[in-house]
PDB file of C-alpha atoms in Angstrom:
ATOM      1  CA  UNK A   1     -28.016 -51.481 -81.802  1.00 47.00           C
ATOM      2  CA  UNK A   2     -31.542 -49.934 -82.582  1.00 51.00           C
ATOM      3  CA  UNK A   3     -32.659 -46.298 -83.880  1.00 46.00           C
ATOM      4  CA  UNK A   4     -33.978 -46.418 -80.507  1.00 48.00           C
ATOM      5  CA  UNK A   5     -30.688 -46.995 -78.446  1.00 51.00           C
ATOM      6  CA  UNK A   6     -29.242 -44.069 -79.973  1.00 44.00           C
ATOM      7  CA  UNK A   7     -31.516 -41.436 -78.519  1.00 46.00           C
ATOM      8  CA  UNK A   8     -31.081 -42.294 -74.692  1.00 49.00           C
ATOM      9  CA  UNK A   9     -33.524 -38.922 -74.019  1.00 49.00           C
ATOM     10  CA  UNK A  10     -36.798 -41.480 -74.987  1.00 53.00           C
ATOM     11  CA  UNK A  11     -36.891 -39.063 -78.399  1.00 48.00           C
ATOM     12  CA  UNK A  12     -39.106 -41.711 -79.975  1.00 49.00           C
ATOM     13  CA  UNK A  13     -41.716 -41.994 -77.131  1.00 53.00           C
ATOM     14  CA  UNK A  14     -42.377 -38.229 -77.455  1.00 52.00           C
ATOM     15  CA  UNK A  15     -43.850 -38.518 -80.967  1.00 52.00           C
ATOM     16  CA  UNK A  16     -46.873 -38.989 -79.890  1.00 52.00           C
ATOM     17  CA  UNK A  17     -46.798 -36.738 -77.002  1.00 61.00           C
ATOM     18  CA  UNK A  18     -49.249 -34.302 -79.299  1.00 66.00           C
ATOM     19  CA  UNK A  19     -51.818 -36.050 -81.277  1.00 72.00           C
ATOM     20  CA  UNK A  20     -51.490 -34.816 -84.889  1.00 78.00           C
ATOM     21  CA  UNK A  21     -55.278 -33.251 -84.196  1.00 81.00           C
ATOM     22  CA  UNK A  22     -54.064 -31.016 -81.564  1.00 78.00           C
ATOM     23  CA  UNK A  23     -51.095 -29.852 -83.913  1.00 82.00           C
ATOM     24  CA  UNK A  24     -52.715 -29.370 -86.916  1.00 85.00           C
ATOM     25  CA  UNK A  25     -56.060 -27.649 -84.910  1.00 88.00           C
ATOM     26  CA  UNK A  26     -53.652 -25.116 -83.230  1.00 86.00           C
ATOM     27  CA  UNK A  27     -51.887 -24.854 -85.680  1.00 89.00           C
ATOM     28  CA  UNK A  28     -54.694 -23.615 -88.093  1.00 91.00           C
ATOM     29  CA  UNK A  29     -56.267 -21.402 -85.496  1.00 91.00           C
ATOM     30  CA  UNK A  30     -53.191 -19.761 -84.889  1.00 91.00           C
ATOM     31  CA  UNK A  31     -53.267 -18.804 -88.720  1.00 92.00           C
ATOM     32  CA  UNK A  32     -56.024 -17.846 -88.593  1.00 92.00           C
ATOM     33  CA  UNK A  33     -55.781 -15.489 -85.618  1.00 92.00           C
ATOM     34  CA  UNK A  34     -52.502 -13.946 -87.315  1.00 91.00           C
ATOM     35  CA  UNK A  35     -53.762 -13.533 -90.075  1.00 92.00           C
ATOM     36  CA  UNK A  36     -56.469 -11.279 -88.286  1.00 93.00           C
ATOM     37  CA  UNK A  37     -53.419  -9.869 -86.733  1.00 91.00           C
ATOM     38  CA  UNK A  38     -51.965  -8.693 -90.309  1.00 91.00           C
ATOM     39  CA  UNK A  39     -55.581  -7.667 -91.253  1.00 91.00           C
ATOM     40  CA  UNK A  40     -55.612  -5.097 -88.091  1.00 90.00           C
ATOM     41  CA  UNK A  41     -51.597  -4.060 -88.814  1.00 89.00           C
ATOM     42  CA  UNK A  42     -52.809  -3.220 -92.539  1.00 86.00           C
ATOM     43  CA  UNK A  43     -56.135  -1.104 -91.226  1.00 85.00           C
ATOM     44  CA  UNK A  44     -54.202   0.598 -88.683  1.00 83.00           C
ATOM     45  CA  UNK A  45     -51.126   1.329 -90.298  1.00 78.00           C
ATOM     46  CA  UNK A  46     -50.263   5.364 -89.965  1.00 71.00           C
ATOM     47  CA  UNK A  47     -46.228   5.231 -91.077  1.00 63.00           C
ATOM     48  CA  UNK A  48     -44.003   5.862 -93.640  1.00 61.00           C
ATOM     49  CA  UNK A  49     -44.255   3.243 -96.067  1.00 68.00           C
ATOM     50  CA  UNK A  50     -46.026   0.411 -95.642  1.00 69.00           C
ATOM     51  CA  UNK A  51     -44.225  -2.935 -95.365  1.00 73.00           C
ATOM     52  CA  UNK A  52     -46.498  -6.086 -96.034  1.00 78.00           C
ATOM     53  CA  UNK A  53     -43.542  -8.436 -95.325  1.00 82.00           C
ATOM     54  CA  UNK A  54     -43.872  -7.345 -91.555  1.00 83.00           C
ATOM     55  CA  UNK A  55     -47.423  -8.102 -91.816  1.00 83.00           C
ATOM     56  CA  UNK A  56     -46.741 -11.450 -92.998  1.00 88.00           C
ATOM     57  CA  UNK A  57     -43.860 -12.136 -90.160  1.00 87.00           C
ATOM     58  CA  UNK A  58     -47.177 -11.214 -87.647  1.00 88.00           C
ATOM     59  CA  UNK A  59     -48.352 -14.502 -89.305  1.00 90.00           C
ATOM     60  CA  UNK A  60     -45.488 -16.140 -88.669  1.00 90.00           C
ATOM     61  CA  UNK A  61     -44.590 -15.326 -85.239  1.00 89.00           C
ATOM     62  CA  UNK A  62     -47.975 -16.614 -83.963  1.00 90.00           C
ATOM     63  CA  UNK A  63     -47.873 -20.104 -85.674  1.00 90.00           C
ATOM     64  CA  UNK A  64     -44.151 -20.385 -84.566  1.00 88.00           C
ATOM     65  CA  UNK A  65     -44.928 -18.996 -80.968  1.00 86.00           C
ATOM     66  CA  UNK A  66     -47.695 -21.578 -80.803  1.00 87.00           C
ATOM     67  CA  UNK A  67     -45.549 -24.540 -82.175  1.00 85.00           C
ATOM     68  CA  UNK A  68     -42.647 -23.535 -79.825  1.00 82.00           C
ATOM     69  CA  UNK A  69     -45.006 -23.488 -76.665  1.00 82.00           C
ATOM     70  CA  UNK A  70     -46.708 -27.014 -77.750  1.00 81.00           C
ATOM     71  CA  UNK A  71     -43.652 -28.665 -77.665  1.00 76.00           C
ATOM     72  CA  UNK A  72     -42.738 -26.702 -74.213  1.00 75.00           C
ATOM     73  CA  UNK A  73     -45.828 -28.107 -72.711  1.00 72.00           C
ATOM     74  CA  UNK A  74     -45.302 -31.615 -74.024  1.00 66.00           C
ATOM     75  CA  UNK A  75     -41.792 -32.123 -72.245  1.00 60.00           C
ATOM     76  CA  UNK A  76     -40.546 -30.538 -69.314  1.00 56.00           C
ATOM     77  CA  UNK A  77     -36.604 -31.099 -70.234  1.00 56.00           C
ATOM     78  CA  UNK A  78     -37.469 -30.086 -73.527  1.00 57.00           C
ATOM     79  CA  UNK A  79     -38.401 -26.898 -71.614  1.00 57.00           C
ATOM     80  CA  UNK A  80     -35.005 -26.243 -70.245  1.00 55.00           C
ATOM     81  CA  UNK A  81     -33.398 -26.467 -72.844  1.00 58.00           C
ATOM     82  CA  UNK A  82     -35.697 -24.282 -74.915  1.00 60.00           C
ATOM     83  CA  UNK A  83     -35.335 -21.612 -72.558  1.00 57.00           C
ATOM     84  CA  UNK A  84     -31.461 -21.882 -72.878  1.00 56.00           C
ATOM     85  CA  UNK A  85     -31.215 -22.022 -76.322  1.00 54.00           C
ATOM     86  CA  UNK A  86     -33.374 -18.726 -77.370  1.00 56.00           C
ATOM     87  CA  UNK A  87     -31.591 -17.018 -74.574  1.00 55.00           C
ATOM     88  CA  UNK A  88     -28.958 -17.117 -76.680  1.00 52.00           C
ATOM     89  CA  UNK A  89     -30.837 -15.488 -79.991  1.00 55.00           C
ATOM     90  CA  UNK A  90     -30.491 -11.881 -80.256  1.00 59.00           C
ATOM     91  CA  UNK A  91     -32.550  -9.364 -82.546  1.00 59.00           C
ATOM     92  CA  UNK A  92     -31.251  -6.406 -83.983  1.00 62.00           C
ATOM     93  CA  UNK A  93     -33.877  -5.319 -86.481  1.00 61.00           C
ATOM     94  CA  UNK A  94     -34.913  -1.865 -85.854  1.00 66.00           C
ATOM     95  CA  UNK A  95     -38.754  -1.014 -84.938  1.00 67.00           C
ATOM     96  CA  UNK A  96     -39.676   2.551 -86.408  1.00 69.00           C
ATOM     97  CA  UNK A  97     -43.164   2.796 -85.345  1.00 71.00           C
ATOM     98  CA  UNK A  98     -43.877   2.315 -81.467  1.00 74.00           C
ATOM     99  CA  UNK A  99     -47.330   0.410 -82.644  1.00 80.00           C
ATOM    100  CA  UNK A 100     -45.667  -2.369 -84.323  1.00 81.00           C
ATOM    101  CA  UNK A 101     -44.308  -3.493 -80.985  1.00 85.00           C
ATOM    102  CA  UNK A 102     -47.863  -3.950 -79.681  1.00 87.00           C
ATOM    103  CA  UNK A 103     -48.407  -6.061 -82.922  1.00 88.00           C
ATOM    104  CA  UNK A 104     -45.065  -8.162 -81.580  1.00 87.00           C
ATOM    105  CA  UNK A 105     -46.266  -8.887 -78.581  1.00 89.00           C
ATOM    106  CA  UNK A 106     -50.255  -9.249 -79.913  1.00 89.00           C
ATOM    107  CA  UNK A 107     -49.136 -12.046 -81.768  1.00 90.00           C
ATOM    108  CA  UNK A 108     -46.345 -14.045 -79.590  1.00 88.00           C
ATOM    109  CA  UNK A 109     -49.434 -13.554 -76.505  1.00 89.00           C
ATOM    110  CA  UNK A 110     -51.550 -15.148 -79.003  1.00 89.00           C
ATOM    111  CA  UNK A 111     -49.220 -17.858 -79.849  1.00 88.00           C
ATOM    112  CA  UNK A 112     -48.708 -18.403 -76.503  1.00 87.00           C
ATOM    113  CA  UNK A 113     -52.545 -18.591 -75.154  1.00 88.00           C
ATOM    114  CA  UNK A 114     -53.790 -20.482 -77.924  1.00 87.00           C
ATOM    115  CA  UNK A 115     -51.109 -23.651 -77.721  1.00 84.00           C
ATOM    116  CA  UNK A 116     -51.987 -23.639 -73.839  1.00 81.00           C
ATOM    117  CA  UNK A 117     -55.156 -24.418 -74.649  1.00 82.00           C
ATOM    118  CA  UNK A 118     -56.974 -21.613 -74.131  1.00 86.00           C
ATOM    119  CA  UNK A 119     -58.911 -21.013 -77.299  1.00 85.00           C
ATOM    120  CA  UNK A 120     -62.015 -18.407 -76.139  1.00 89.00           C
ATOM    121  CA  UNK A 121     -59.485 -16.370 -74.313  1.00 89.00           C
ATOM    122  CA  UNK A 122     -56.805 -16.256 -77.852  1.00 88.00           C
ATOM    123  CA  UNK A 123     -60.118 -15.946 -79.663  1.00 89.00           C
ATOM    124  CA  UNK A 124     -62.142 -13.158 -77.450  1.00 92.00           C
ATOM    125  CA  UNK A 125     -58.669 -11.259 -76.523  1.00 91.00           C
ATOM    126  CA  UNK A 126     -57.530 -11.292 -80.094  1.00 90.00           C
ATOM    127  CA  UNK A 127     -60.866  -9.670 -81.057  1.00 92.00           C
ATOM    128  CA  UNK A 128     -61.325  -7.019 -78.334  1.00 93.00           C
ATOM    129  CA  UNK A 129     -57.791  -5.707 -78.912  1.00 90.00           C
ATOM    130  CA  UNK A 130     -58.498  -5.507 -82.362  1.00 89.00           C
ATOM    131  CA  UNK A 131     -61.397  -3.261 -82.064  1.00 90.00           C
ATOM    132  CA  UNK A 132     -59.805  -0.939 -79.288  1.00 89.00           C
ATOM    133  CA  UNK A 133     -56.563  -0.541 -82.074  1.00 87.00           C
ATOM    134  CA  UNK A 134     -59.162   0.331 -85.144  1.00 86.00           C
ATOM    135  CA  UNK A 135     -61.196   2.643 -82.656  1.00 84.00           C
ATOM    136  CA  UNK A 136     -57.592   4.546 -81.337  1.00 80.00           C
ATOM    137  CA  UNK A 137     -55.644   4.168 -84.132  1.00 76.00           C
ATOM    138  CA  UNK A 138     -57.983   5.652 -86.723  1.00 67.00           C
ATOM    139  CA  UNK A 139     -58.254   9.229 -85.414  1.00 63.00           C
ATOM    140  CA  UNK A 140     -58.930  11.877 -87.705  1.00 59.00           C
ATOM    141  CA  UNK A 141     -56.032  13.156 -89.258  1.00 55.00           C
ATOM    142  CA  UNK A 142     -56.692  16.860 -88.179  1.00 52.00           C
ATOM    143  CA  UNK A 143     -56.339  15.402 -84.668  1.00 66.00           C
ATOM    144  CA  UNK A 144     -52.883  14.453 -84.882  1.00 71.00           C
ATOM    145  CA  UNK A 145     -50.001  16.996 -84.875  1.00 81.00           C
ATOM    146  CA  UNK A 146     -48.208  18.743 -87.674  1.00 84.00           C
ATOM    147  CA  UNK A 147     -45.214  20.565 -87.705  1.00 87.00           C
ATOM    148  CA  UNK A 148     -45.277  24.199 -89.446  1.00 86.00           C
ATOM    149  CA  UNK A 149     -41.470  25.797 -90.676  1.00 87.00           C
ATOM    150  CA  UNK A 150     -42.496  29.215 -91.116  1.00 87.00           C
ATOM    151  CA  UNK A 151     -39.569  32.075 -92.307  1.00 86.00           C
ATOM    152  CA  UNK A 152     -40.509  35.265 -91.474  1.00 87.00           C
ATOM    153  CA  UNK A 153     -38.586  38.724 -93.099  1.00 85.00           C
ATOM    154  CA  UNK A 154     -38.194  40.388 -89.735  1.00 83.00           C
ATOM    155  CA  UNK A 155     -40.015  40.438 -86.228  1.00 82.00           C
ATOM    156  CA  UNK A 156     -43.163  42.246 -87.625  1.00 84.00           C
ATOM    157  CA  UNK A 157     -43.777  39.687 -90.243  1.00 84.00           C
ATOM    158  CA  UNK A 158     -43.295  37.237 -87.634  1.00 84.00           C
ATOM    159  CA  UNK A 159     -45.871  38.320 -84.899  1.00 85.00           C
ATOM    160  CA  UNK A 160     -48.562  39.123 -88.123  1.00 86.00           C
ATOM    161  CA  UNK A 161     -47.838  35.797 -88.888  1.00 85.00           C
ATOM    162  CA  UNK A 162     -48.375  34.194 -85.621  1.00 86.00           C
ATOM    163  CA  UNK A 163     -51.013  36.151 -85.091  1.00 87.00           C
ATOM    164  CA  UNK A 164     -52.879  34.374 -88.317  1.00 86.00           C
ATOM    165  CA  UNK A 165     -51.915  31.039 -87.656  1.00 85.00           C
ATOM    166  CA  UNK A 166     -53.380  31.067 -83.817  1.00 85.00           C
ATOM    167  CA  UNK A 167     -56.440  32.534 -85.218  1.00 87.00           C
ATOM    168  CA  UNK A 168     -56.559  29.571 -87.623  1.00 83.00           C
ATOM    169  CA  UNK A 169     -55.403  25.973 -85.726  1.00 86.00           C
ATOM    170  CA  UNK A 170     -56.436  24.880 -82.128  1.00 84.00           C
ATOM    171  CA  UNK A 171     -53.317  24.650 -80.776  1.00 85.00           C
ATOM    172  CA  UNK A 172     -49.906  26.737 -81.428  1.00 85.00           C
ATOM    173  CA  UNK A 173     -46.720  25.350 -79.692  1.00 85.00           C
ATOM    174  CA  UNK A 174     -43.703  26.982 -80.575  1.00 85.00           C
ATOM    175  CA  UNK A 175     -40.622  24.560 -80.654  1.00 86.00           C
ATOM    176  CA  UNK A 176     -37.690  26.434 -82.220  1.00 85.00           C
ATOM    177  CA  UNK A 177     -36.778  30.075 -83.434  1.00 84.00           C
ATOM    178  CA  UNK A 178     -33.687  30.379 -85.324  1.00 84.00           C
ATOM    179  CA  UNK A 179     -32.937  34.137 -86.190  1.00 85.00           C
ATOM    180  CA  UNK A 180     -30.559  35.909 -88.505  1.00 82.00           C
ATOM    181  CA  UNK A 181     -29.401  38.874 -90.350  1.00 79.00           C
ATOM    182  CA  UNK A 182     -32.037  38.932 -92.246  1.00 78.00           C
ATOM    183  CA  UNK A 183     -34.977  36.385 -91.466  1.00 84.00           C
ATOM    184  CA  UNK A 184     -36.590  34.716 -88.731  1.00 86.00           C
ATOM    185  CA  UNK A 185     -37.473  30.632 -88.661  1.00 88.00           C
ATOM    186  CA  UNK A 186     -40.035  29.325 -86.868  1.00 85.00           C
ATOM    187  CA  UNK A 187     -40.932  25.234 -85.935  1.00 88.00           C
ATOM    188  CA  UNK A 188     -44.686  25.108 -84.970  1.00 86.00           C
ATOM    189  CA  UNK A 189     -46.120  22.444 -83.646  1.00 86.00           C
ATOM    190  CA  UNK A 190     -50.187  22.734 -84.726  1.00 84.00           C
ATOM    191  CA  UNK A 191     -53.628  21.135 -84.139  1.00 84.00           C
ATOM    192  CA  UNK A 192     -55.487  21.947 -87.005  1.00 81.00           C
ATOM    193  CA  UNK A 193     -59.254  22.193 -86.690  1.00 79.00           C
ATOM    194  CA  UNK A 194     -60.042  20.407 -89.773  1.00 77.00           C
ATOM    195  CA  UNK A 195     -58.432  18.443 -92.121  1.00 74.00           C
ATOM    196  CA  UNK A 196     -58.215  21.277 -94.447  1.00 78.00           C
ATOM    197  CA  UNK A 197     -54.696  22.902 -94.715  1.00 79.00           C
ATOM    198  CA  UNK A 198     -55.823  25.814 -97.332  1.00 81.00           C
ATOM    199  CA  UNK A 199     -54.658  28.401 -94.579  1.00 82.00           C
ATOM    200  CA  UNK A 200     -51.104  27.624 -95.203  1.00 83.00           C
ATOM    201  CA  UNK A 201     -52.076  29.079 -99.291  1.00 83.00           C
ATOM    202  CA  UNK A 202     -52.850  31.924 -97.558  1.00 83.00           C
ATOM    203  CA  UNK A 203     -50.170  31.930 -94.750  1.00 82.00           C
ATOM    204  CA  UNK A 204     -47.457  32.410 -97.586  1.00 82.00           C
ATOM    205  CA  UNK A 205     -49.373  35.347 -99.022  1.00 82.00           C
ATOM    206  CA  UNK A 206     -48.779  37.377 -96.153  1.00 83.00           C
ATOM    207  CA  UNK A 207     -46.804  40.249 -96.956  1.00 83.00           C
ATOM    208  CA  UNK A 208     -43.279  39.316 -95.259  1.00 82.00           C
ATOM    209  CA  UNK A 209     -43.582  35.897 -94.974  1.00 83.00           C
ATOM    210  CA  UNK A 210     -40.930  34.165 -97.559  1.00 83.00           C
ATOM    211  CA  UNK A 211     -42.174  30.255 -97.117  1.00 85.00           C
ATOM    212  CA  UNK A 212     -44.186  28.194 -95.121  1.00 85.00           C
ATOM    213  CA  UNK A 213     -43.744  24.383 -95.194  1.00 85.00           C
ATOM    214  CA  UNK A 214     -46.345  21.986 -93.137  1.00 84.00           C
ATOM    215  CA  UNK A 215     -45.187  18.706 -92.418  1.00 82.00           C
ATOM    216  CA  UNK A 216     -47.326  15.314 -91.074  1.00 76.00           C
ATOM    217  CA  UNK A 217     -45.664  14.579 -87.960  1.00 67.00           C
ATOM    218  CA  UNK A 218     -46.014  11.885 -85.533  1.00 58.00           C
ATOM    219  CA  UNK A 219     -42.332  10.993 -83.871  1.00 52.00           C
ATOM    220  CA  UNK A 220     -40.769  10.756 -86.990  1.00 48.00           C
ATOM    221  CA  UNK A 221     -40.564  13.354 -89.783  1.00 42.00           C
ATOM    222  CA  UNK A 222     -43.057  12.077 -93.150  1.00 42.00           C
ATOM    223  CA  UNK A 223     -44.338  14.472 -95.716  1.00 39.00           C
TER     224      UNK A 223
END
């Protein structure tokens, strides 16, 4: 009995299904496209902390996508099975930021265009949607919202105080007022009209106003 006898599924005569040019031509170009990928995730990046071993998995994912979808295309059974077996897979990690799923599916698209064959539209696609994410993504800070916890000593204090930050921001949303015995809390959310947040110095001076906390804020709480 031969090597050959023991795969019945003609294993050996789909070696060279994919000339060792194609492979190692998609392969590069989908490195090199991810690693455009990771350039964009680093520009754009707006969160917490930032995590370069998610950048690198953006890497990753597009050279596996690609070699996963070469060997799809070589072998229709292969297919099938494929299919079957990553139905099975299941992903718990947790995404914080809603961006990083665009930067998921930016780079398994990629994968997947590129090992089809089609290398302007990976190329051309890859480099449009990078421009559109550093063109949104990079907004002004002063643009985005902030949240303002204000304590007030009674209602007096309060509407002065009000009165001084809607004179001061573009936009004055109140979210929450919690009221006691003996002081008022207030959760603003603010559009500042610069970046400058010196009127908060001067928001705490106010007589009656005990402390005023401003805090970054963009679906998750970050100082």
């Amino acid at each position: 009995m031969t090597f050959q006898d023991i795969f019945k599924s003609s294993f050996l005569e789909n070696v060279g299904s994919i000339s060792f040019l194609d492979m190692f031509l998609a392969l590069a170009l989908a490195f090199c496209i991810g690693l455009f990928i990771f350039l964009i995730y680093k520009k754009t990046f707006s969160g917490v902390m930032y995590s370069s071993s998610f950048g690198i998995t953006l890497v990753a994912i597009t050279m596996i996508t690609t070699l996963v979808i070469l060997a799809v295309t070589s072998n229709v059974v292969l297919s099938l099975g494929m299919v079957g077996a990553l139905s099975i897979v299941r992903f718990r990690a947790a995404i914080k930021e809603p961006l990083d799923i665009a930067f998921l599916f930016w780079a398994i698209g990629a994968g997947i265009v590129l090992a089809a064959g089609l290398i302007p539209l990976a190329v051309f696609g890859s480099m449009l949607i990078g421009v559109v994410l550093l063109v949104f993504a990079n907004k002004k800070a002063h643009f985005n919202p902030y949240i303002l916890v204000l304590r007030c000593r009674d209602s007096q204090s309060e509407a002065q105080a009000m009165a001084f930050v809607q004179n001061q921001v573009r936009r004055c949303v109140v979210k929450s007022k919690t009221v006691q015995n003996n002081s008022v809390e207030l959760n603003l959310e603010i559009r500042m009209k610069d970046a400058s947040t010196g009127f908060v110095n001067a928001l705490s001076g106010l007589n009656g106003v005990e402390h005023a906390v401003l805090v970054s804020y963009n679906g998750d709480y970050m100082g």
